[in-house]
Tab-separated table of C-alpha atoms and ligand atoms in Angstrom:
chain	number	residue	atom	x	y	z
A	1	MET	CA	2.642	12.606	7.369
A	2	SER	CA	-0.810	14.743	8.008
A	3	SER	CA	-3.445	13.958	10.518
A	4	VAL	CA	-5.609	12.213	8.210
A	5	TYR	CA	-2.976	9.291	7.594
A	6	ARG	CA	-4.958	6.092	7.334
A	7	PRO	CA	-2.707	2.794	8.069
A	8	ARG	CA	-2.416	0.410	5.292
A	9	ARG	CA	-0.291	-2.024	7.657
A	10	SER	CA	-2.163	-5.091	6.005
A	11	VAL	CA	-3.703	-4.855	2.249
A	12	LEU	CA	-5.290	-8.061	1.675
A	13	ALA	CA	-5.591	-9.265	-1.831
A	14	VAL	CA	-9.175	-11.152	-2.653
A	15	PRO	CA	-10.411	-12.430	-6.219
A	16	GLY	CA	-13.080	-10.354	-7.849
A	17	SER	CA	-14.538	-13.241	-9.406
A	18	SER	CA	-15.000	-15.025	-5.727
A	19	ARG	CA	-18.644	-13.866	-3.897
A	20	LYS	CA	-17.585	-16.074	-1.589
A	21	MET	CA	-14.326	-14.955	-0.415
A	22	ILE	CA	-15.394	-11.310	-0.752
A	23	ASP	CA	-17.926	-11.921	1.657
A	24	LYS	CA	-15.702	-13.353	3.966
A	25	ALA	CA	-12.755	-10.215	3.468
A	26	LYS	CA	-15.521	-7.628	4.931
A	27	GLY	CA	-15.378	-8.968	8.039
A	28	LEU	CA	-11.459	-9.663	8.402
A	29	PRO	CA	-9.479	-6.612	10.240
A	30	ALA	CA	-7.049	-5.587	6.968
A	31	ASP	CA	-6.378	-2.348	6.734
A	32	GLU	CA	-7.257	-2.459	3.232
A	33	ILE	CA	-9.039	-4.660	1.037
A	34	PHE	CA	-8.362	-4.897	-2.505
A	35	LEU	CA	-10.663	-7.112	-5.381
A	36	ASP	CA	-8.771	-7.796	-7.671
A	37	LEU	CA	-9.641	-7.962	-11.519
A	38	GLU	CA	-6.029	-8.667	-12.686
A	39	ASP	CA	-3.721	-11.441	-12.314
A	40	ALA	CA	-6.386	-13.554	-9.857
A	41	VAL	CA	-9.278	-13.787	-12.094
A	42	ALA	CA	-8.744	-15.557	-15.664
A	43	PRO	CA	-9.552	-13.486	-18.638
A	44	LEU	CA	-13.413	-15.061	-19.361
A	45	ALA	CA	-14.502	-14.331	-15.900
A	46	ASN	CA	-13.615	-10.605	-16.100
A	47	GLN	CA	-16.691	-9.437	-16.877
A	48	GLU	CA	-18.796	-11.437	-14.671
A	49	ALA	CA	-16.013	-10.313	-11.928
A	50	ARG	CA	-16.698	-6.731	-12.726
A	51	GLY	CA	-20.594	-7.158	-11.820
A	52	THR	CA	-19.703	-9.105	-8.611
A	53	ILE	CA	-17.359	-6.608	-7.406
A	54	ALA	CA	-20.009	-3.465	-8.231
A	55	GLU	CA	-22.596	-5.386	-6.252
A	56	ALA	CA	-20.515	-6.793	-2.975
A	57	LEU	CA	-18.873	-3.144	-2.917
A	58	ALA	CA	-22.331	-1.377	-2.642
A	59	GLU	CA	-23.774	-3.856	0.096
A	60	ASP	CA	-23.434	-3.514	4.178
A	61	GLY	CA	-21.240	-5.289	6.359
A	62	TRP	CA	-18.097	-3.884	5.513
A	63	GLY	CA	-15.853	-2.551	8.399
A	64	ASP	CA	-13.687	0.471	7.696
A	65	GLN	CA	-11.154	-1.154	5.656
A	66	ILE	CA	-10.015	1.013	2.883
A	67	LYS	CA	-11.705	-0.639	-0.081
A	68	VAL	CA	-9.789	-0.807	-3.386
A	69	VAL	CA	-10.508	-2.675	-6.534
A	70	ARG	CA	-7.448	-3.559	-8.815
A	71	VAL	CA	-8.429	-3.131	-12.689
A	72	ASN	CA	-6.226	-4.284	-15.722
A	73	ASP	CA	-3.744	-2.306	-16.983
A	74	TRP	CA	-3.799	0.017	-19.828
A	75	THR	CA	-2.164	-2.293	-22.513
A	76	THR	CA	-5.094	-4.818	-22.255
A	77	GLU	CA	-8.399	-4.526	-23.777
A	78	TRP	CA	-10.187	-4.182	-20.209
A	79	THR	CA	-8.984	-1.132	-18.396
A	80	TYR	CA	-11.739	1.405	-19.238
A	81	ALA	CA	-14.657	-0.872	-18.783
A	82	ASP	CA	-13.103	-2.362	-15.670
A	83	VAL	CA	-13.023	1.472	-14.551
A	84	VAL	CA	-16.319	2.664	-16.376
A	85	GLU	CA	-18.638	-0.443	-14.718
A	86	VAL	CA	-16.938	-0.641	-11.246
A	87	VAL	CA	-16.937	3.340	-10.408
A	88	GLY	CA	-20.032	3.942	-12.211
A	89	ARG	CA	-21.885	1.249	-10.285
A	90	ALA	CA	-20.193	1.509	-6.946
A	91	GLY	CA	-17.644	4.610	-7.071
A	92	ALA	CA	-19.491	5.918	-3.605
A	93	HIS	CA	-18.091	2.609	-2.001
A	94	LEU	CA	-14.451	2.759	-3.173
A	95	ASP	CA	-11.150	4.501	-1.881
A	96	ALA	CA	-9.535	4.066	-4.814
A	97	ILE	CA	-8.226	2.258	-8.021
A	98	LEU	CA	-4.911	-0.221	-8.020
A	99	LEU	CA	-3.374	0.500	-11.398
A	100	PRO	CA	-0.931	-2.199	-12.298
A	101	LYS	CA	2.299	-2.372	-14.602
A	102	VAL	CA	2.538	1.724	-14.759
A	103	PRO	CA	5.592	2.461	-16.700
A	104	ASP	CA	4.874	6.088	-16.753
A	105	ALA	CA	3.119	9.079	-15.540
A	106	SER	CA	0.772	9.014	-18.985
A	107	HIS	CA	-0.956	5.687	-17.447
A	108	VAL	CA	-1.875	7.459	-14.078
A	109	GLN	CA	-3.165	10.627	-16.004
A	110	ALA	CA	-5.412	8.482	-18.136
A	111	LEU	CA	-6.846	6.877	-15.215
A	112	ASP	CA	-7.237	10.368	-13.518
A	113	LEU	CA	-9.154	12.102	-16.581
A	114	LEU	CA	-11.591	8.897	-16.695
A	115	LEU	CA	-12.181	9.000	-13.033
A	116	THR	CA	-12.860	12.482	-13.038
A	117	GLN	CA	-15.662	12.171	-16.035
A	118	ILE	CA	-17.423	8.947	-14.026
A	119	GLU	CA	-17.052	11.219	-10.865
A	120	LYS	CA	-18.885	14.368	-12.836
A	121	ALA	CA	-21.565	11.692	-14.295
A	122	ASN	CA	-22.799	9.930	-11.361
A	123	GLY	CA	-22.638	12.806	-9.148
A	124	LEU	CA	-19.780	11.761	-6.729
A	125	GLU	CA	-17.029	14.212	-5.186
A	126	VAL	CA	-14.532	14.883	-8.054
A	127	GLY	CA	-10.859	13.659	-7.019
A	128	ARG	CA	-11.881	11.882	-3.788
A	129	ILE	CA	-10.857	8.314	-5.352
A	130	GLY	CA	-7.555	7.432	-5.328
A	131	ILE	CA	-4.834	6.009	-7.439
A	132	GLU	CA	-1.979	3.549	-6.227
A	133	PRO	CA	-0.254	2.512	-8.695
A	134	GLN	CA	2.109	-0.261	-9.097
A	135	ILE	CA	5.754	-0.725	-9.848
A	136	GLU	CA	6.196	-3.573	-11.586
A	137	ASN	CA	8.599	-3.270	-14.043
A	138	ALA	CA	12.298	-1.518	-15.266
A	139	ILE	CA	10.472	1.165	-16.783
A	140	GLY	CA	8.121	1.907	-13.859
A	141	LEU	CA	11.277	2.411	-11.521
A	142	THR	CA	12.878	4.385	-13.535
A	143	ASN	CA	9.875	6.976	-13.903
A	144	ILE	CA	8.835	6.442	-10.349
A	145	ASP	CA	9.029	10.567	-9.776
A	146	ALA	CA	6.879	11.164	-12.464
A	147	ILE	CA	4.417	8.377	-11.345
A	148	ALA	CA	4.053	9.813	-7.996
A	149	THR	CA	3.300	13.050	-9.227
A	150	ALA	CA	1.582	12.381	-12.197
A	151	SER	CA	-1.973	13.132	-9.963
A	152	PRO	CA	-3.104	14.277	-6.519
A	153	ARG	CA	-4.862	11.007	-6.859
A	154	VAL	CA	-1.702	8.833	-6.195
A	155	GLN	CA	-1.722	8.194	-2.602
A	156	THR	CA	0.396	4.742	-2.696
A	157	LEU	CA	3.269	3.637	-4.601
A	158	VAL	CA	3.237	-0.335	-4.502
A	159	PHE	CA	6.248	-2.910	-5.018
A	160	GLY	CA	4.863	-6.067	-7.394
A	161	PRO	CA	7.948	-8.210	-6.558
A	162	ALA	CA	6.345	-11.336	-8.925
A	163	ASP	CA	5.999	-9.188	-12.228
A	164	PHE	CA	8.819	-7.006	-11.402
A	165	MET	CA	11.206	-10.096	-10.992
A	166	ALA	CA	10.148	-11.622	-14.170
A	167	SER	CA	10.237	-8.301	-16.536
A	168	ILE	CA	14.329	-8.301	-14.976
A	169	ASN	CA	15.130	-11.700	-15.520
A	170	MET	CA	15.867	-12.217	-12.022
A	171	ARG	CA	16.676	-16.028	-11.393
A	172	THR	CA	13.839	-17.116	-9.025
A	173	LEU	CA	10.819	-18.202	-8.651
A	174	VAL	CA	10.125	-18.213	-5.144
A	175	VAL	CA	8.498	-14.350	-4.856
A	176	GLY	CA	9.994	-12.470	-1.779
A	177	GLU	CA	13.217	-14.790	-1.150
A	178	GLN	CA	16.305	-14.310	-2.325
A	179	PRO	CA	17.472	-15.554	-6.049
A	180	ASP	CA	19.849	-18.810	-5.563
A	181	GLY	CA	23.390	-18.013	-5.778
A	182	TYR	CA	23.445	-14.228	-4.727
A	183	ASP	CA	25.097	-14.076	-1.397
A	184	ARG	CA	25.728	-9.818	-1.415
A	185	GLY	CA	22.612	-9.078	0.994
A	186	ASP	CA	19.442	-8.348	-0.212
A	187	ALA	CA	19.000	-8.192	-4.041
A	188	TYR	CA	15.622	-6.323	-3.909
A	189	HIS	CA	17.456	-3.360	-1.595
A	190	HIS	CA	17.668	-0.731	-4.658
A	191	ILE	CA	14.128	-1.634	-5.984
A	192	LEU	CA	12.521	-1.202	-2.526
A	193	MET	CA	14.452	1.850	-1.461
A	194	THR	CA	14.006	3.539	-4.981
A	195	ILE	CA	10.073	3.264	-4.218
A	196	LEU	CA	10.649	4.260	-0.658
A	197	MET	CA	12.382	7.618	-1.763
A	198	ALA	CA	9.798	8.352	-3.752
A	199	ALA	CA	7.256	7.643	-1.696
A	200	ARG	CA	8.777	9.635	1.164
A	201	ALA	CA	9.827	12.950	-1.402
A	202	HIS	CA	6.249	13.126	-2.555
A	203	GLY	CA	4.188	12.484	0.643
A	204	VAL	CA	2.722	8.875	-0.436
A	205	GLN	CA	2.836	5.456	1.196
A	206	ALA	CA	5.092	2.829	0.731
A	207	ILE	CA	3.682	-0.646	0.186
A	208	ASP	CA	5.236	-3.932	-0.378
A	209	GLY	CA	3.871	-6.798	-2.403
A	210	PRO	CA	3.000	-9.976	-1.633
A	211	TYR	CA	4.807	-13.076	-0.188
A	212	LEU	CA	3.591	-16.453	-1.909
A	213	GLN	CA	4.270	-18.869	0.751
A	214	ILE	CA	0.946	-18.572	2.395
A	215	ARG	CA	1.129	-21.543	5.077
A	216	ASP	CA	4.708	-20.099	6.211
A	217	VAL	CA	3.584	-17.159	8.278
A	218	GLU	CA	7.086	-16.820	10.271
A	219	ALA	CA	8.752	-16.529	6.671
A	220	PHE	CA	6.007	-13.923	6.021
A	221	ARG	CA	6.979	-11.960	9.325
A	222	ARG	CA	10.401	-12.314	8.265
A	223	SER	CA	9.731	-10.740	4.630
A	224	ALA	CA	7.626	-8.079	6.047
A	225	GLN	CA	10.194	-6.911	8.805
A	226	ARG	CA	12.595	-6.357	5.845
A	227	THR	CA	10.448	-3.550	4.532
A	228	ALA	CA	8.612	-2.068	7.789
A	229	ALA	CA	12.736	-1.757	9.415
A	230	LEU	CA	13.401	0.512	6.116
A	231	GLY	CA	10.195	2.462	6.620
A	232	PHE	CA	7.642	0.969	4.586
A	233	ASP	CA	3.693	1.239	5.404
A	234	GLY	CA	2.447	-2.262	5.051
A	235	LYS	CA	2.590	-4.977	3.103
A	236	TRP	CA	0.149	-7.353	0.676
A	237	VAL	CA	-1.001	-10.474	2.546
A	238	LEU	CA	-2.707	-13.027	0.447
A	239	HIS	CA	-4.398	-15.218	3.682
A	240	PRO	CA	-6.463	-14.194	6.240
A	241	THR	CA	-3.109	-16.242	8.405
A	242	GLN	CA	-0.788	-12.775	7.484
A	243	ILE	CA	-3.015	-10.344	8.299
A	244	GLU	CA	-2.023	-10.168	12.013
A	245	ALA	CA	1.575	-10.702	11.288
A	246	ALA	CA	1.219	-7.570	9.042
A	247	ASN	CA	-0.710	-5.616	11.029
A	248	ASP	CA	1.903	-6.549	14.091
A	249	VAL	CA	5.004	-5.626	11.887
A	250	PHE	CA	4.005	-2.570	10.702
A	251	SER	CA	2.644	-0.985	13.848
A	252	PRO	CA	5.553	0.799	15.784
A	253	ARG	CA	6.627	-1.042	18.730
A	254	GLN	CA	4.963	-0.087	21.875
A	255	ASP	CA	7.902	1.251	23.909
A	256	ASP	CA	8.710	3.241	20.967
A	257	TYR	CA	5.533	4.860	20.461
A	258	ASP	CA	5.898	5.609	24.083
A	259	ARG	CA	9.058	7.103	23.837
A	260	ALA	CA	7.726	9.486	20.825
A	261	GLU	CA	5.155	10.590	22.870
A	262	LEU	CA	7.429	11.563	25.583
A	263	ILE	CA	10.047	13.106	23.243
A	264	LEU	CA	6.976	15.024	21.336
A	265	ASP	CA	5.430	16.221	24.912
A	266	ALA	CA	8.984	17.177	26.309
A	267	TYR	CA	9.984	18.926	23.244
A	268	GLU	CA	6.636	21.004	22.917
A	269	PHE	CA	7.351	22.178	26.989
A	270	HIS	CA	10.912	23.099	26.637
A	271	THR	CA	10.215	25.233	23.477
A	272	SER	CA	7.724	26.814	24.238
A	273	ALA	CA	8.085	30.371	26.470
A	274	ALA	CA	7.262	28.594	29.724
A	275	GLY	CA	9.623	26.137	29.309
A	276	GLY	CA	12.347	28.540	28.124
A	277	GLY	CA	11.997	28.673	24.874
A	278	ARG	CA	15.055	26.289	24.179
A	279	GLY	CA	15.703	24.547	20.370
A	280	ALA	CA	17.550	21.461	21.859
A	281	VAL	CA	16.672	19.977	25.187
A	282	MET	CA	17.610	16.922	27.136
A	283	LEU	CA	15.425	13.986	27.543
A	284	GLY	CA	16.799	11.635	30.411
A	285	ASP	CA	20.672	11.262	28.904
A	286	GLU	CA	19.603	12.107	25.208
A	287	MET	CA	19.449	15.258	23.587
A	288	ILE	CA	16.233	15.846	21.351
A	289	ASP	CA	16.220	18.519	18.646
A	290	GLU	CA	13.883	19.543	15.793
A	291	ALA	CA	14.905	16.210	13.973
A	292	SER	CA	13.982	14.272	16.776
A	293	ARG	CA	10.658	15.628	17.100
A	294	LYS	CA	9.967	14.890	13.318
A	295	MET	CA	10.907	11.048	13.609
A	296	ALA	CA	8.818	11.240	16.918
A	297	LEU	CA	6.093	12.789	14.928
A	298	VAL	CA	5.981	9.878	12.206
A	299	ILE	CA	6.006	7.011	14.626
A	300	SER	CA	3.129	8.780	16.636
A	301	ALA	CA	1.014	9.455	13.958
A	302	LYS	CA	1.310	5.449	12.832
A	303	GLY	CA	0.650	4.456	16.636
A	304	ARG	CA	-2.362	6.386	16.505
A	305	ALA	CA	-3.856	5.340	13.699
A	306	ALA	CA	-2.929	1.614	14.573
A	307	GLY	CA	-5.206	2.569	17.890
A	308	MET	CA	-2.139	2.202	20.205
B	1	GLV	C1	2.125	-8.541	-7.593
B	1	GLV	O1	1.310	-7.656	-8.553
B	1	GLV	C2	2.974	-8.722	-8.049
B	1	GLV	O2	3.665	-9.066	-9.211
B	1	GLV	O3	3.864	-9.388	-7.240
B	2	MG	MG1	1.662	-8.183	-10.640
């Protein structure tokens, strides 16, 4: 994990067709905000929403949230125009494009090429705008390594549970909850771990998708805790009330963060010439070695990024 790790503990979804909701989102403490042109926007409202998004992005009043736009997927007729209009008009104010329903690397490569042309044509830094592929079906999961490595622009792998459940015929309509009749643990475990392994293998962030019962913050917290415990970096939030819970759940606990800093200090001292140049050292009753240092580095980087 590099020192430029930008937290995405909370990723707020905002319909791109609602100027009012976009204006409200500007001041919210989500780590990332994505303005949606896909499923939260009716097809007939799509064209107007592109303009609304481009205007809103270029205006003042944003915090330091990561700013992202979700375009429509490449099987529709809208993707190229979504990208051309939004990035052409507001590319300098945008951090990444969220690309839904990615089945294989070609969808990421197509977006990469289009972004490069728009960046060149508009005098923007080439390669700065990232890509966040959404894994939302069986074919996407099967091709996940190729998707993660399809472009240096890929910054995250994002789980889309609603579309995923639909695509595999999972027997539930409650997104984020276990299917009725399944009593063998977490029905999503394989999918989540596959996404996490690919993210870690290729050095990008792993982001969990939405929890749809937006009034039940405790249930949201439970759902977030499951993926935070595995090692995911953050989760979508669909309503401002879920932001604080996501920021909390995906930040390291204070005692873990303090311990991580202690391990790093102790390790640095004892492995230096002044400290005896040892490989494994004692910290209290615990023996720490290079692997402990790596685990501590992850927690420390996340904690520092979260302002601890
Ligand atoms: C999000 O896009 C989902 O399908 O869950
Ligand atoms: Mg989806």
